[in-house]
GROMACS .gro file of C-alpha atoms in nm:
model
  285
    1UNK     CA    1   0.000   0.000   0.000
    2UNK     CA    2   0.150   0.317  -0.090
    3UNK     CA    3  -0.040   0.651   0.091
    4UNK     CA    4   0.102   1.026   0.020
    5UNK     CA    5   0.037   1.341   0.202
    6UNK     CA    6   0.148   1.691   0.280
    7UNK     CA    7   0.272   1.814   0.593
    8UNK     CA    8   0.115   2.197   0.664
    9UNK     CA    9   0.436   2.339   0.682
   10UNK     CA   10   0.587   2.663   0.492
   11UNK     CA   11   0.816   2.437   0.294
   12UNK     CA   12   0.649   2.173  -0.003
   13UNK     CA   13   0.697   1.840   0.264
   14UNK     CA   14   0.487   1.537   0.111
   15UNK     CA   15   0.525   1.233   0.282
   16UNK     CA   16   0.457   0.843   0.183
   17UNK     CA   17   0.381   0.577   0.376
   18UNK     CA   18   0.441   0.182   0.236
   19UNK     CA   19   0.428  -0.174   0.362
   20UNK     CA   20   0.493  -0.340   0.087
   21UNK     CA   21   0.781  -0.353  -0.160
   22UNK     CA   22   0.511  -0.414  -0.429
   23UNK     CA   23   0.403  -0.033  -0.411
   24UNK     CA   24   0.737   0.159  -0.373
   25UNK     CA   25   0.715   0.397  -0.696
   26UNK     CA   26   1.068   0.316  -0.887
   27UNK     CA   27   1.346   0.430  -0.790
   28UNK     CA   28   1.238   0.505  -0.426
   29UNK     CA   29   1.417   0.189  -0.252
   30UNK     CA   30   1.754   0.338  -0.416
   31UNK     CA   31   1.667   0.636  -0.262
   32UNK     CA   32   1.575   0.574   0.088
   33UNK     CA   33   1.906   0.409   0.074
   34UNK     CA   34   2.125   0.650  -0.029
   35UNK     CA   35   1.988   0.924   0.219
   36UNK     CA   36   2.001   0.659   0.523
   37UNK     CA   37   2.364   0.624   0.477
   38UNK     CA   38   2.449   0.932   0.400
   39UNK     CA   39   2.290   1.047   0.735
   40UNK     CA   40   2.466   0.785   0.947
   41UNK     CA   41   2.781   0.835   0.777
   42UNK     CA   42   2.733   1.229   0.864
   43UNK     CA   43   2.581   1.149   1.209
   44UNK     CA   44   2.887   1.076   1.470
   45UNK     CA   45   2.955   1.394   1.687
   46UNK     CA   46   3.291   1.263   1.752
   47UNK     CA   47   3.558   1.094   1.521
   48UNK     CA   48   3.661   0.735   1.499
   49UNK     CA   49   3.337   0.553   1.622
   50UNK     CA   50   3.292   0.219   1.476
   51UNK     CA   51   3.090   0.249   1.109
   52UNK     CA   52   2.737   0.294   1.186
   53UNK     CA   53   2.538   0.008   1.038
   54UNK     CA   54   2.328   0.230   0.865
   55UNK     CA   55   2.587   0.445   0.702
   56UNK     CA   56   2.607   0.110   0.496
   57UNK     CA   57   2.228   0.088   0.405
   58UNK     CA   58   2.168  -0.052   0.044
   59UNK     CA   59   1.833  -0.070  -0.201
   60UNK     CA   60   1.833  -0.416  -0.084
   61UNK     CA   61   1.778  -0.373   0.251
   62UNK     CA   62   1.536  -0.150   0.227
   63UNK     CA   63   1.322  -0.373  -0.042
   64UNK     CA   64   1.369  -0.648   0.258
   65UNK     CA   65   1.208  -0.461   0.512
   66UNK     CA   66   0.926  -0.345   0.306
   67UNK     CA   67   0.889  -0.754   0.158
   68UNK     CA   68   0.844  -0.819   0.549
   69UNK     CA   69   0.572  -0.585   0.612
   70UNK     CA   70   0.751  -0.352   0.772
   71UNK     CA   71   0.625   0.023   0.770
   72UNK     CA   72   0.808   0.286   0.574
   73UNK     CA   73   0.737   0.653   0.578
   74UNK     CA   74   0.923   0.890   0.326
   75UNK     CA   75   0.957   1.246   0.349
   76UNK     CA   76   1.053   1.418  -0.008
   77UNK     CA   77   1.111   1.841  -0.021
   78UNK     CA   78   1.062   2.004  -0.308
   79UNK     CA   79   1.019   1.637  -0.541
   80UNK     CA   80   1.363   1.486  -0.340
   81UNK     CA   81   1.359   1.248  -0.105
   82UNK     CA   82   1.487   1.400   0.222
   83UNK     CA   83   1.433   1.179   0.487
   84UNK     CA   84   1.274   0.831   0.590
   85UNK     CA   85   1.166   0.630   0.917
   86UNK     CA   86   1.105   0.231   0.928
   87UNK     CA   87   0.848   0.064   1.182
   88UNK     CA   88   0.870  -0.318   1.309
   89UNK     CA   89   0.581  -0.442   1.502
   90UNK     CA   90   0.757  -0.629   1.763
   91UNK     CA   91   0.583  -0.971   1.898
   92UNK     CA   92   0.508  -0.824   2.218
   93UNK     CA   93   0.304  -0.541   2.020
   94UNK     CA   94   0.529  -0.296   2.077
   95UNK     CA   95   0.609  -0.063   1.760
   96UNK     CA   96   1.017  -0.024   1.702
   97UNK     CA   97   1.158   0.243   1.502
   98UNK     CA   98   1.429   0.191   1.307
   99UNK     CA   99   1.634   0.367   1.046
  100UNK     CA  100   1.538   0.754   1.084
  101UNK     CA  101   1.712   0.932   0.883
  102UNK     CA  102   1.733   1.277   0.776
  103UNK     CA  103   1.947   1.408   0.478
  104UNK     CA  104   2.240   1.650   0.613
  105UNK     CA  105   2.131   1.902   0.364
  106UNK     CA  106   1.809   1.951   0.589
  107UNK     CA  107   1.889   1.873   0.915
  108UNK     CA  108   1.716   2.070   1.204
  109UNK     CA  109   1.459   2.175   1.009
  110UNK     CA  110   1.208   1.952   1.202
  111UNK     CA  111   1.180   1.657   0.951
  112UNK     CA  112   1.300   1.376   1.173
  113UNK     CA  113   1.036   1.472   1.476
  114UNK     CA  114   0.797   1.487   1.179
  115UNK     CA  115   0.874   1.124   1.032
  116UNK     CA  116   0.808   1.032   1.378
  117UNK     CA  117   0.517   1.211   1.494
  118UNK     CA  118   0.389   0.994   1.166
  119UNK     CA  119   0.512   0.680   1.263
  120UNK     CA  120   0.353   0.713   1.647
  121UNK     CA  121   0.013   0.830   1.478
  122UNK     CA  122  -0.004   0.513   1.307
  123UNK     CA  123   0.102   0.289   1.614
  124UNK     CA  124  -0.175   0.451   1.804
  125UNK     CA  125  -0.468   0.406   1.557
  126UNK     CA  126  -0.312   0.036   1.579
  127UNK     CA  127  -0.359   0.023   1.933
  128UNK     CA  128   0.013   0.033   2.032
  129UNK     CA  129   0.075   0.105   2.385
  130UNK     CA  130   0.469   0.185   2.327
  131UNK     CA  131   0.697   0.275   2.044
  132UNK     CA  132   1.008   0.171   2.156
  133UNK     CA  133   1.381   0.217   2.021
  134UNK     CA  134   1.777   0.143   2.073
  135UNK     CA  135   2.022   0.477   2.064
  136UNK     CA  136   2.392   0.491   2.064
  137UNK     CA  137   2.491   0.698   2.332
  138UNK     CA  138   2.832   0.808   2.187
  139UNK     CA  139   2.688   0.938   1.909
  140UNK     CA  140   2.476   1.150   2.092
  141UNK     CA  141   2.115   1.041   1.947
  142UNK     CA  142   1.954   0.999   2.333
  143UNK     CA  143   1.934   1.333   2.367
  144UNK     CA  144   1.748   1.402   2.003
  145UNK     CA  145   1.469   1.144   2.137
  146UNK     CA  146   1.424   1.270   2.500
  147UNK     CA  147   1.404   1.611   2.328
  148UNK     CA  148   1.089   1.423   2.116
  149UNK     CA  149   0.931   1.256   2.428
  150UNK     CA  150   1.135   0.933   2.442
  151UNK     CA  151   1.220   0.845   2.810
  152UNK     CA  152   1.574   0.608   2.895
  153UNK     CA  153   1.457   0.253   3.100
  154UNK     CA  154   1.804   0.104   3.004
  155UNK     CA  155   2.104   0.116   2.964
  156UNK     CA  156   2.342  -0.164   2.776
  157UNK     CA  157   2.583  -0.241   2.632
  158UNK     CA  158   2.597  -0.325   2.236
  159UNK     CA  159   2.690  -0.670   2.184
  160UNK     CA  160   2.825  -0.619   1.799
  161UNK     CA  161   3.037  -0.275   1.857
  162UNK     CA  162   3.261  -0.152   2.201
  163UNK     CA  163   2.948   0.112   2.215
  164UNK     CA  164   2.682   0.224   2.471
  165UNK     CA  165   2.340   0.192   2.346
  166UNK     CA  166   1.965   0.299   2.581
  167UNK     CA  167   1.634   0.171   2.542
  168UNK     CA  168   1.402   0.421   2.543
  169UNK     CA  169   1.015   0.425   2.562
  170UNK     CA  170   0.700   0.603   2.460
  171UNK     CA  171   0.355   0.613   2.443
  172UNK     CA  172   0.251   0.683   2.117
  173UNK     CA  173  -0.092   0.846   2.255
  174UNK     CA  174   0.035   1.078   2.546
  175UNK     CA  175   0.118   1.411   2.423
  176UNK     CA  176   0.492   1.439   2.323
  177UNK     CA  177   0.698   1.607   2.651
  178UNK     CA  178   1.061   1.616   2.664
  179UNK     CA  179   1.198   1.283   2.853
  180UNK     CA  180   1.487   1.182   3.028
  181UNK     CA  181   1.791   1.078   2.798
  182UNK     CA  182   1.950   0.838   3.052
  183UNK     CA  183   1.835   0.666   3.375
  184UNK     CA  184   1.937   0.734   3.686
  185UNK     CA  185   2.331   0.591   3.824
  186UNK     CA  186   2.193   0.414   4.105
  187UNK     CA  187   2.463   0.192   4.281
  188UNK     CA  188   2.695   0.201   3.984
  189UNK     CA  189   3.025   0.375   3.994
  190UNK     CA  190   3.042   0.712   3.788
  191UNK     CA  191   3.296   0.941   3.569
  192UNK     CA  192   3.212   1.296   3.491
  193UNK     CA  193   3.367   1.465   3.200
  194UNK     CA  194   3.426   1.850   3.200
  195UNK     CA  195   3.528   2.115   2.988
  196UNK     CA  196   3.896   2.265   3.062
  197UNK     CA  197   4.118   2.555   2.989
  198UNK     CA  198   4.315   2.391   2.762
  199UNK     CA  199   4.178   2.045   2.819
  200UNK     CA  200   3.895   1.819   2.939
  201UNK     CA  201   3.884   1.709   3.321
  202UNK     CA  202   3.771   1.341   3.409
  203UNK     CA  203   3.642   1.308   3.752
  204UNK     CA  204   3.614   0.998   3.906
  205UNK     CA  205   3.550   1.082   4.306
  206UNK     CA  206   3.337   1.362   4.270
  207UNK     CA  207   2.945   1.339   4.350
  208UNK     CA  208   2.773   1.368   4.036
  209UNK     CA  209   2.593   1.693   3.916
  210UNK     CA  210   2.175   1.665   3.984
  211UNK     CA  211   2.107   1.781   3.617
  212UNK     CA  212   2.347   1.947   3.334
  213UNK     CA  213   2.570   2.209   3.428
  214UNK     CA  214   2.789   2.430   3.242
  215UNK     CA  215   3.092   2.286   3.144
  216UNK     CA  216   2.983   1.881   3.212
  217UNK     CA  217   3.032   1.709   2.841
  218UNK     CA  218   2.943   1.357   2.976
  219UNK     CA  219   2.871   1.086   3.257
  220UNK     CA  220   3.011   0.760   3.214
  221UNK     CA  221   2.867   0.460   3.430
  222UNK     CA  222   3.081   0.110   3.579
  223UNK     CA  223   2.695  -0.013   3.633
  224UNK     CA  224   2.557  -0.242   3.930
  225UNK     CA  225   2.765  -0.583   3.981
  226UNK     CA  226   2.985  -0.465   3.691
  227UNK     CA  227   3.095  -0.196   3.981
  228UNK     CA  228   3.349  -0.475   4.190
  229UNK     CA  229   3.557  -0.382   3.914
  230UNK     CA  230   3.580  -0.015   3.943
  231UNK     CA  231   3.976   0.005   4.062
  232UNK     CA  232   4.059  -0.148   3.732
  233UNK     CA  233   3.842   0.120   3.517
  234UNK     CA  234   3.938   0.418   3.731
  235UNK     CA  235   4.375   0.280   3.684
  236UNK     CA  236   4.290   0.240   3.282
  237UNK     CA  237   4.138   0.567   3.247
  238UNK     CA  238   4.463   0.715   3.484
  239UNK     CA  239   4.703   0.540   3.265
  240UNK     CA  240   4.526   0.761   2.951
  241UNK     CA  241   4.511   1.049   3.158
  242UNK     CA  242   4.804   1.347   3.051
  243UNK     CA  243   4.851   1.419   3.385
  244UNK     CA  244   4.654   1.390   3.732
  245UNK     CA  245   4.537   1.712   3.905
  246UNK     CA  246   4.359   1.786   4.216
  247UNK     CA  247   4.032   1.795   4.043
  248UNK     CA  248   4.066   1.511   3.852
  249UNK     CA  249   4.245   1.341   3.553
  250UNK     CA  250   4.305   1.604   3.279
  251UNK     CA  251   4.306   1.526   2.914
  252UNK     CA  252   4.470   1.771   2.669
  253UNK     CA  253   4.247   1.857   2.374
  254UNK     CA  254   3.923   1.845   2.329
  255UNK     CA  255   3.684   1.551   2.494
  256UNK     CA  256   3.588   1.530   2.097
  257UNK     CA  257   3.950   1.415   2.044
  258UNK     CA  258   4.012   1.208   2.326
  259UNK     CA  259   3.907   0.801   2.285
  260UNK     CA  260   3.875   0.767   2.644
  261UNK     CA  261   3.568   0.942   2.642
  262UNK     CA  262   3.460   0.884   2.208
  263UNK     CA  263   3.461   0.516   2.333
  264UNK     CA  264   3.503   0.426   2.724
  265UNK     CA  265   3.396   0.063   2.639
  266UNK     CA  266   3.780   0.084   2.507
  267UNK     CA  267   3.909   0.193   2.847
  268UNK     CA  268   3.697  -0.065   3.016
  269UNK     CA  269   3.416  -0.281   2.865
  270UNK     CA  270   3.184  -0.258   3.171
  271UNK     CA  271   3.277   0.126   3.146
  272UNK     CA  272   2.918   0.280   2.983
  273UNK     CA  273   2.915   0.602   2.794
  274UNK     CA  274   2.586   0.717   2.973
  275UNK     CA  275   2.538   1.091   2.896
  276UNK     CA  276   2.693   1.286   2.645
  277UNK     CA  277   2.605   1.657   2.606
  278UNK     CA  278   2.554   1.846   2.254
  279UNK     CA  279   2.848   2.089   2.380
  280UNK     CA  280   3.179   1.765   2.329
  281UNK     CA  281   3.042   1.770   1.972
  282UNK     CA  282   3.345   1.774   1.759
  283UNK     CA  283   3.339   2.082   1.537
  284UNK     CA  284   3.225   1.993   1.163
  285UNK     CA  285   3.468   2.018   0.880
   0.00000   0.00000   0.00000
């Protein structure tokens, strides 16, 4: 089934919705494709994260999900395709989204919270009770779906890539508030990252801030059991460390620049990238 309409918006939005690969107009597979990788490819706020699996996406894939039944919605501006969203309907009945993906030509423009402001009306006319999805903290897409009503109820880590990834929930009828990007520490053992003259400052003793603060880049979490283990993580990130301070560890350069925090899994597998704030974006080229 292939629907089309227009978003009221200032710009010329139309967007498609399909389930099935038999009603994907030609050339629109190819084209999802080539905007979902070139999104994920563009996406990483930091350099030298493993490739994102999307930056890889292919016609084929996308002809797969839609030959499984799988819900697509495309947004084209102007008669190009700009951006798309996938939905699986999990066996529990929960609706997953996967694949958003925005062209970097368009980007904060609204298009992604659009796609899925889409998908969520159609999981509630289905009688969804959550739209659910996985986000890789270190790239800093958490805080993008808090800002869109998505709340944190996990944290993990991936099993494929040294990355930390959060499950975060929604209900697709409740009115979209902003929700929390990562859950709370709890008995786990916690690194703060902070912004330096010079430098970035890892603190590893220091009671953690009660919300964002100026200057904090990141949290990093040694989680529940995985905390027995915290004199070996707190040594590996010391050994990385430039020099040690009163405050802290300091780091010259940049957090951006500095693997301990792009991928803490690296320092320490149990080590969790748990927060990461828009402000250790590395600057674009």
């Amino acid at each position: 089934m292939l629907t089309t309409e227009k978003a009221a918006t200032a710009v010329d939005i139309q967007i498609r919705f399909l389930d099935s690969a038999a009603g994907a107009p030609e050339g629109l597979c190819e084209a999802v494709a080539a905007v979902t990788a070139d999104a994920y490819a563009a996406g990483d706020p930091v350099p030298g994260l493993p490739v994102a699996d999307g930056a890889r996406e292919r016609a084929a894939d996308v002809r797969a999900d839609l030959a499984a039944g799988h819900g697509l919605w495309v947004a084209s501006l102007d008669g190009a395709t700009a951006g798309a969203v996938r939905a699986v309907v999990r066996p529990d009945g929960d609706w997953e989204v996967r694949r958003l993906a925005v062209s970097p030509r368009v980007r904060h423009a609204g298009l992604g919270r659009l796609l899925l402001r889409r998908l969520e009306a159609a999981a509630a006319a289905a009688g969804a009770r959550r739209v659910v999805l996985d986000a890789v903290v270190e790239r800093g897409n958490p805080a993008f779906y808090a800002r869109v009503g998505f709340r944190t109820v996990r944290h993990f880590g991936a099993a494929d890539k040294p990355l930390s990834e959060v499950h975060m929930v929604r209900d697709p009828s409740a009115p979209p508030e902003p929700g929390r990007p990562c859950a709370p520490v709890g008995d786990g053992r916690a690194v703060s990252w902070w912004a330096a003259p010079d430098g970035t400052l890892c603190r590893t003793g220091a009671p953690l801030p009660e919300g964002p603060e100026e200057g904090l880049l990141g949290i990093d979490v040694l989680p529940g059991t995985a905390a027995a283990r915290w004199p070996e993580a707190e040594a590996a990130l010391a050994a990385r460390a430039d020099r040690r301070t009163g405050d802290g560890l300091f780091f010259a350069g940049p957090a951006a620049r500095i693997a301990a925090f792009a991928q803490p899994r690296l320092v320490h597998p149990g080590l969790l990238a748990w927060w990461r704030a828009p402000a250790a974006r590395a600057p674009r080229p």
